[in-house]
XYZ file of N, CA and C in Angstrom:
453
model
N -25.456 17.306 14.528
C -25.948 18.701 14.617
C -27.513 18.701 15.390
N -27.094 20.247 15.871
C -28.411 20.166 16.515
C -29.610 20.875 15.928
N -29.237 21.293 14.897
C -30.143 22.805 14.332
C -29.690 22.870 12.639
N -30.433 23.515 12.015
C -30.434 23.872 10.407
C -30.665 25.715 10.603
N -29.982 25.778 9.667
C -29.904 27.258 9.029
C -30.062 27.179 7.982
N -30.656 28.370 6.540
C -30.782 27.980 5.466
C -30.312 29.153 5.177
N -28.957 28.868 4.533
C -28.087 30.172 3.893
C -28.643 30.214 2.349
N -28.617 31.510 1.704
C -28.739 32.256 0.964
C -27.909 32.814 0.091
N -27.999 33.222 -1.351
C -27.651 33.605 -2.291
C -28.010 34.110 -3.559
N -28.054 35.763 -3.817
C -28.768 36.090 -4.783
C -27.737 35.363 -6.216
N -26.587 35.343 -5.861
C -25.907 34.751 -7.267
C -24.755 33.726 -6.808
N -24.126 33.333 -7.459
C -22.844 32.484 -6.892
C -21.667 33.611 -7.029
N -22.074 34.724 -7.165
C -20.559 35.784 -6.629
C -21.168 36.249 -5.582
N -22.158 36.349 -4.992
C -22.779 37.100 -3.969
C -22.406 36.561 -2.616
N -22.486 37.430 -2.156
C -22.231 37.227 -0.595
C -23.492 35.909 0.380
N -23.106 35.250 0.717
C -23.633 33.863 1.823
C -24.404 34.764 2.640
N -25.785 34.414 2.645
C -26.675 35.369 3.991
C -27.098 34.330 4.708
N -26.932 34.262 6.479
C -27.568 33.280 6.889
C -29.230 33.616 6.961
N -29.783 32.905 6.704
C -31.582 33.516 7.372
C -31.803 33.168 8.917
N -30.871 32.579 9.589
C -31.268 32.480 11.313
C -32.456 31.014 11.043
N -32.053 30.779 12.404
C -32.811 29.461 12.464
C -33.796 28.910 11.677
N -33.574 27.792 11.501
C -34.892 27.191 10.576
C -35.826 26.526 11.188
N -35.401 25.537 12.033
C -35.342 23.974 12.856
C -34.533 23.685 13.750
N -34.795 23.577 15.415
C -34.155 23.252 16.328
C -34.281 21.868 16.642
N -33.563 20.679 16.924
C -34.049 19.483 17.142
C -34.623 19.275 18.703
N -34.864 20.630 19.731
C -35.598 20.708 20.720
C -37.471 20.972 19.860
N -37.176 21.269 18.590
C -38.645 21.846 18.626
C -39.120 20.715 17.639
N -38.745 19.281 17.397
C -39.133 18.037 17.008
C -39.122 16.905 18.066
N -40.804 17.427 18.247
C -41.259 16.140 20.004
C -40.860 14.868 19.777
N -40.539 14.223 18.879
C -39.929 12.748 18.933
C -38.807 12.484 19.027
N -37.676 13.904 18.451
C -36.417 13.751 18.427
C -35.307 13.673 19.051
N -34.374 13.199 20.037
C -33.799 13.394 20.913
C -32.327 14.116 20.158
N -32.168 13.520 19.514
C -30.523 14.721 18.838
C -30.041 13.764 17.396
N -29.107 14.393 16.931
C -28.392 14.219 16.377
C -28.793 14.314 14.920
N -29.519 15.551 14.366
C -30.059 15.694 13.061
C -28.849 15.459 11.978
N -29.273 14.884 11.123
C -28.100 15.056 9.602
C -28.574 15.730 8.789
N -27.949 15.502 7.983
C -28.782 15.857 6.156
C -29.721 16.354 5.962
N -30.314 17.472 5.383
C -31.632 17.264 5.160
C -31.995 17.556 3.637
N -32.793 17.838 3.182
C -33.367 18.283 2.361
C -34.611 18.461 1.817
N -35.169 19.313 1.052
C -35.929 20.314 1.098
C -36.720 20.380 -0.524
N -38.142 20.317 -0.651
C -39.072 20.694 -1.967
C -40.093 21.501 -1.662
N -40.595 21.778 -2.906
C -41.790 22.686 -2.777
C -43.064 21.938 -3.052
N -44.538 22.146 -2.315
C -45.416 21.834 -3.403
C -46.628 22.244 -2.636
N -47.340 22.730 -3.925
C -48.637 23.870 -3.770
C -48.512 25.299 -2.533
N -47.263 25.869 -2.837
C -46.730 26.949 -2.253
C -46.106 27.076 -0.536
N -46.259 25.894 0.018
C -45.167 25.037 1.104
C -44.553 24.654 0.851
N -43.395 24.699 1.897
C -41.945 24.231 1.576
C -41.603 23.296 2.603
N -41.753 21.943 2.371
C -40.980 20.596 3.680
C -39.720 20.447 3.519
N -39.527 20.228 4.552
C -37.806 20.202 5.172
C -37.569 18.194 5.436
N -37.261 17.693 4.712
C -36.487 16.474 5.640
C -35.632 16.205 5.986
N -35.944 15.851 7.104
C -34.851 16.063 7.688
C -34.643 14.201 8.788
N -33.437 13.776 8.834
C -33.374 12.651 9.716
C -32.632 13.630 10.853
N -33.225 12.667 11.995
C -32.822 12.845 13.461
C -32.827 11.130 14.315
N -32.200 11.410 15.636
C -32.065 9.816 16.061
C -33.643 10.125 17.397
N -34.347 9.175 17.373
C -35.645 9.324 17.895
C -35.082 8.582 19.717
N -35.826 8.532 20.106
C -35.514 8.482 21.853
C -35.752 7.290 22.152
N -35.692 6.342 20.827
C -35.269 4.669 21.234
C -33.960 4.465 20.255
N -33.166 5.740 20.118
C -31.750 5.537 19.481
C -32.135 4.929 18.309
N -32.921 4.953 16.743
C -33.112 4.842 15.918
C -33.445 5.872 15.254
N -32.716 6.268 13.580
C -32.892 7.375 12.890
C -33.867 7.146 12.131
N -34.983 8.514 12.290
C -36.029 8.374 11.413
C -35.921 9.503 10.565
N -37.127 9.769 9.858
C -36.812 11.225 8.544
C -38.444 11.566 9.289
N -37.704 12.536 10.018
C -39.126 13.623 10.049
C -39.265 14.611 8.954
N -40.520 15.455 8.826
C -41.033 16.167 7.825
C -41.397 17.494 9.005
N -40.664 18.987 8.762
C -40.821 20.174 9.359
C -42.002 21.188 7.950
N -42.423 21.892 8.056
C -43.243 23.001 6.590
C -43.237 24.087 7.044
N -42.924 24.939 6.243
C -42.969 26.283 6.322
C -43.803 26.971 4.889
N -44.084 28.345 5.480
C -44.577 29.039 4.093
C -43.789 29.873 3.497
N -41.941 29.774 3.633
C -41.057 30.480 3.159
C -39.845 29.295 3.114
N -39.048 29.698 2.151
C -37.731 28.691 1.702
C -37.231 29.143 2.856
N -36.940 29.903 3.416
C -36.170 29.926 4.712
C -36.219 29.759 5.945
N -37.525 29.326 6.250
C -37.977 29.139 7.405
C -38.728 30.290 8.149
N -39.041 30.271 9.410
C -38.910 28.562 10.336
C -39.625 27.439 9.709
N -38.815 26.450 10.197
C -40.043 25.073 9.742
C -40.467 24.551 11.215
N -41.776 23.913 10.694
C -42.505 23.573 12.378
C -42.243 21.952 11.478
N -41.912 21.441 12.916
C -42.194 19.722 12.923
C -43.033 19.169 13.415
N -43.561 18.259 12.379
C -44.703 17.477 12.696
C -44.391 16.787 13.683
N -45.678 16.567 14.594
C -45.194 15.836 15.872
C -44.622 14.154 15.714
N -45.116 13.746 14.324
C -44.153 12.255 14.550
C -43.202 12.201 13.285
N -42.533 11.177 13.591
C -41.732 11.038 12.388
C -42.317 10.099 10.955
N -42.121 10.185 9.985
C -42.521 9.239 8.782
C -42.723 8.086 9.277
N -44.276 7.858 9.243
C -44.234 6.342 9.681
C -43.464 5.392 9.135
N -42.958 4.261 9.236
C -42.129 3.504 9.036
C -40.629 3.839 8.756
N -40.007 5.380 8.491
C -39.049 5.726 8.236
C -38.239 5.188 9.010
N -36.783 5.009 8.211
C -35.624 5.011 8.763
C -34.063 5.356 8.002
N -32.873 5.143 8.769
C -31.837 5.938 8.192
C -31.518 7.378 8.156
N -30.740 7.760 7.128
C -30.377 9.112 7.189
C -30.315 9.238 5.359
N -30.047 10.348 5.260
C -29.823 10.971 3.941
C -30.965 11.090 2.735
N -32.402 11.830 3.508
C -33.095 11.857 2.924
C -33.107 12.637 1.026
N -33.664 12.323 0.192
C -33.180 13.086 -1.243
C -34.625 13.029 -1.969
N -35.271 13.728 -1.990
C -36.811 14.143 -2.483
C -36.684 14.920 -3.594
N -37.305 13.523 -4.450
C -37.543 13.990 -6.519
C -38.694 14.255 -6.408
N -39.001 15.300 -7.411
C -40.502 15.769 -8.130
C -40.400 15.038 -9.384
N -41.075 14.436 -9.927
C -41.069 13.562 -11.222
C -42.325 14.393 -11.627
N -42.308 14.347 -13.331
C -42.570 14.903 -14.012
C -44.170 15.223 -14.110
N -44.529 13.733 -13.445
C -46.082 13.522 -13.478
C -46.538 14.360 -12.143
N -45.802 15.072 -11.458
C -46.362 15.415 -10.022
C -46.393 14.620 -8.954
N -45.694 13.251 -8.953
C -45.293 12.407 -7.678
C -44.396 12.832 -7.123
N -44.009 12.527 -6.103
C -42.655 12.662 -5.060
C -42.292 11.497 -4.313
N -41.036 11.286 -4.820
C -40.287 10.268 -4.042
C -39.226 10.593 -3.283
N -38.713 9.921 -2.192
C -38.048 9.840 -1.257
C -37.086 9.038 -1.288
N -35.599 9.418 -2.080
C -34.728 8.447 -1.414
C -33.336 8.486 -0.439
N -33.291 7.202 0.383
C -32.713 7.394 1.430
C -31.652 6.516 2.029
N -31.196 6.055 3.369
C -30.199 5.087 3.539
C -28.742 5.658 3.736
N -28.329 5.428 4.946
C -27.085 5.529 5.077
C -25.835 4.964 5.781
N -25.073 4.129 5.582
C -24.538 2.992 6.179
C -24.112 3.909 7.656
N -23.505 2.836 8.890
C -22.620 3.165 9.751
C -23.695 3.965 10.595
N -23.454 5.077 11.008
C -23.878 6.290 11.648
C -25.539 6.222 11.648
N -25.964 5.630 10.114
C -26.893 6.080 9.049
C -28.013 4.834 9.874
N -27.017 3.925 10.490
C -27.854 2.350 10.430
C -28.556 1.773 9.104
N -28.166 1.981 7.814
C -29.232 1.347 7.294
C -28.622 -0.107 7.238
N -27.557 -0.678 7.848
C -27.304 -1.888 8.097
C -27.671 -2.834 8.545
N -28.406 -2.132 9.358
C -29.282 -2.782 10.715
C -31.083 -3.160 10.503
N -31.001 -2.718 9.153
C -32.554 -3.100 8.650
C -32.341 -4.259 7.295
N -31.692 -4.471 7.359
C -31.302 -6.166 6.293
C -32.277 -6.696 5.966
N -33.371 -7.061 7.002
C -34.420 -8.108 7.441
C -35.671 -7.231 7.957
N -35.698 -6.286 7.250
C -36.883 -5.199 6.709
C -37.186 -5.086 8.446
N -36.437 -5.249 9.399
C -36.735 -5.030 11.147
C -35.135 -4.471 11.666
N -35.642 -3.528 12.714
C -34.366 -3.006 13.005
C -33.470 -3.935 13.927
N -32.322 -4.141 13.888
C -31.414 -5.194 14.307
C -30.900 -4.069 15.602
N -30.893 -4.359 16.714
C -30.374 -3.318 17.596
C -29.372 -4.708 18.491
N -28.734 -5.810 18.395
C -27.855 -6.293 18.681
C -26.620 -5.239 18.724
N -25.338 -5.771 19.487
C -24.142 -5.093 19.403
C -24.289 -3.411 18.953
N -24.905 -2.790 20.041
C -25.662 -1.444 19.689
C -24.778 -0.588 19.676
N -23.183 -0.558 20.281
C -22.223 0.161 19.959
C -21.204 0.105 19.021
N -21.547 -1.166 18.234
C -20.602 -1.339 16.997
C -21.021 -0.468 15.788
N -20.929 0.186 14.816
C -21.905 0.770 13.741
C -21.779 0.371 12.568
N -20.286 -0.851 12.208
C -20.207 -1.634 11.569
C -20.770 -3.297 11.850
N -21.770 -3.114 12.379
C -21.932 -4.460 12.732
C -23.306 -4.548 11.399
N -23.314 -5.569 11.002
C -24.389 -6.184 9.968
C -23.909 -5.604 8.635
N -22.292 -5.432 8.527
C -22.520 -4.834 7.162
C -21.706 -6.179 6.513
N -22.159 -6.025 5.131
C -21.981 -7.104 4.112
C -20.414 -7.784 3.820
N -20.109 -9.137 3.968
C -19.352 -9.500 3.841
C -18.253 -9.508 2.622
N -17.291 -9.773 1.661
C -17.183 -9.403 0.585
C -17.761 -9.449 -0.372
N -17.944 -10.937 -0.257
C -19.185 -11.276 -1.336
C -20.766 -11.218 -1.273
N -21.260 -10.575 -0.380
C -22.310 -10.041 -0.257
C -22.823 -9.150 -1.113
N -23.933 -9.028 -1.939
C -24.847 -8.249 -2.363
C -24.406 -6.868 -1.819
N -24.155 -5.512 -2.424
C -24.416 -4.179 -1.096
C -25.279 -4.162 -0.944
N -25.348 -2.825 0.105
C -26.335 -2.605 0.711
C -27.051 -1.311 -0.124
N -27.919 -1.473 -0.756
C -28.420 -0.199 -1.512
C -29.449 0.908 -0.521
N -29.697 2.225 -1.287
C -30.585 3.235 -0.731
C -32.178 2.490 -0.805
N -33.006 3.338 -0.282
C -34.288 2.802 -0.566
C -34.807 3.616 -1.182
N -35.844 4.026 -1.571
C -37.017 5.052 -2.567
C -38.075 4.562 -2.072
N -39.084 5.599 -1.978
C -39.997 5.284 -1.080
C -41.111 6.393 -2.069
N -42.716 6.026 -2.529
C -43.095 7.051 -3.096
C -43.885 7.919 -2.290
N -43.897 9.326 -2.121
C -44.551 9.553 -1.025
C -46.068 9.870 -1.339
N -47.090 10.122 0.067
C -47.884 10.618 -0.295
C -48.772 11.549 -0.358
N -49.538 12.001 -0.825
C -49.903 13.555 -1.559
C -49.505 14.567 -0.241
N -49.840 14.119 0.576
C -49.717 15.749 1.618
C -47.886 15.593 2.003
N -46.930 14.700 1.278
C -45.662 14.606 1.680
C -45.520 14.050 3.216
N -46.220 13.409 3.805
C -46.038 13.139 4.975
C -46.002 11.761 5.570
């Protein structure tokens, strides 16, 4: 997808409201295309949208955009999260106030290309390259403790 909209409802029985454009890939300096499923969280009155997008080097990265409103618009940070990769971020706030990001998606999300800790660009047109063999351990999502600024 090329953009995100925030849809809100007052109750499960009310009509859904499209609050307009929240973030467009053209407003993300480091992203070329293909934004995928995002997640959001709140900290200290600010709303953080965590989103995957394909960078100009062809690697999926996870970025952060910030807003004063849960419906946006969101302003993207100039760089993706340092060292980030893959797709499907989910951000969890723990009872102690710490935040954690869970992430990792296969095939299009490129998780299988990070098996050694570095991106394997061999066979660039094969989304199934580097998948585990039948008896290999499964590829699991990653979890990372977020910094205090959630960036």
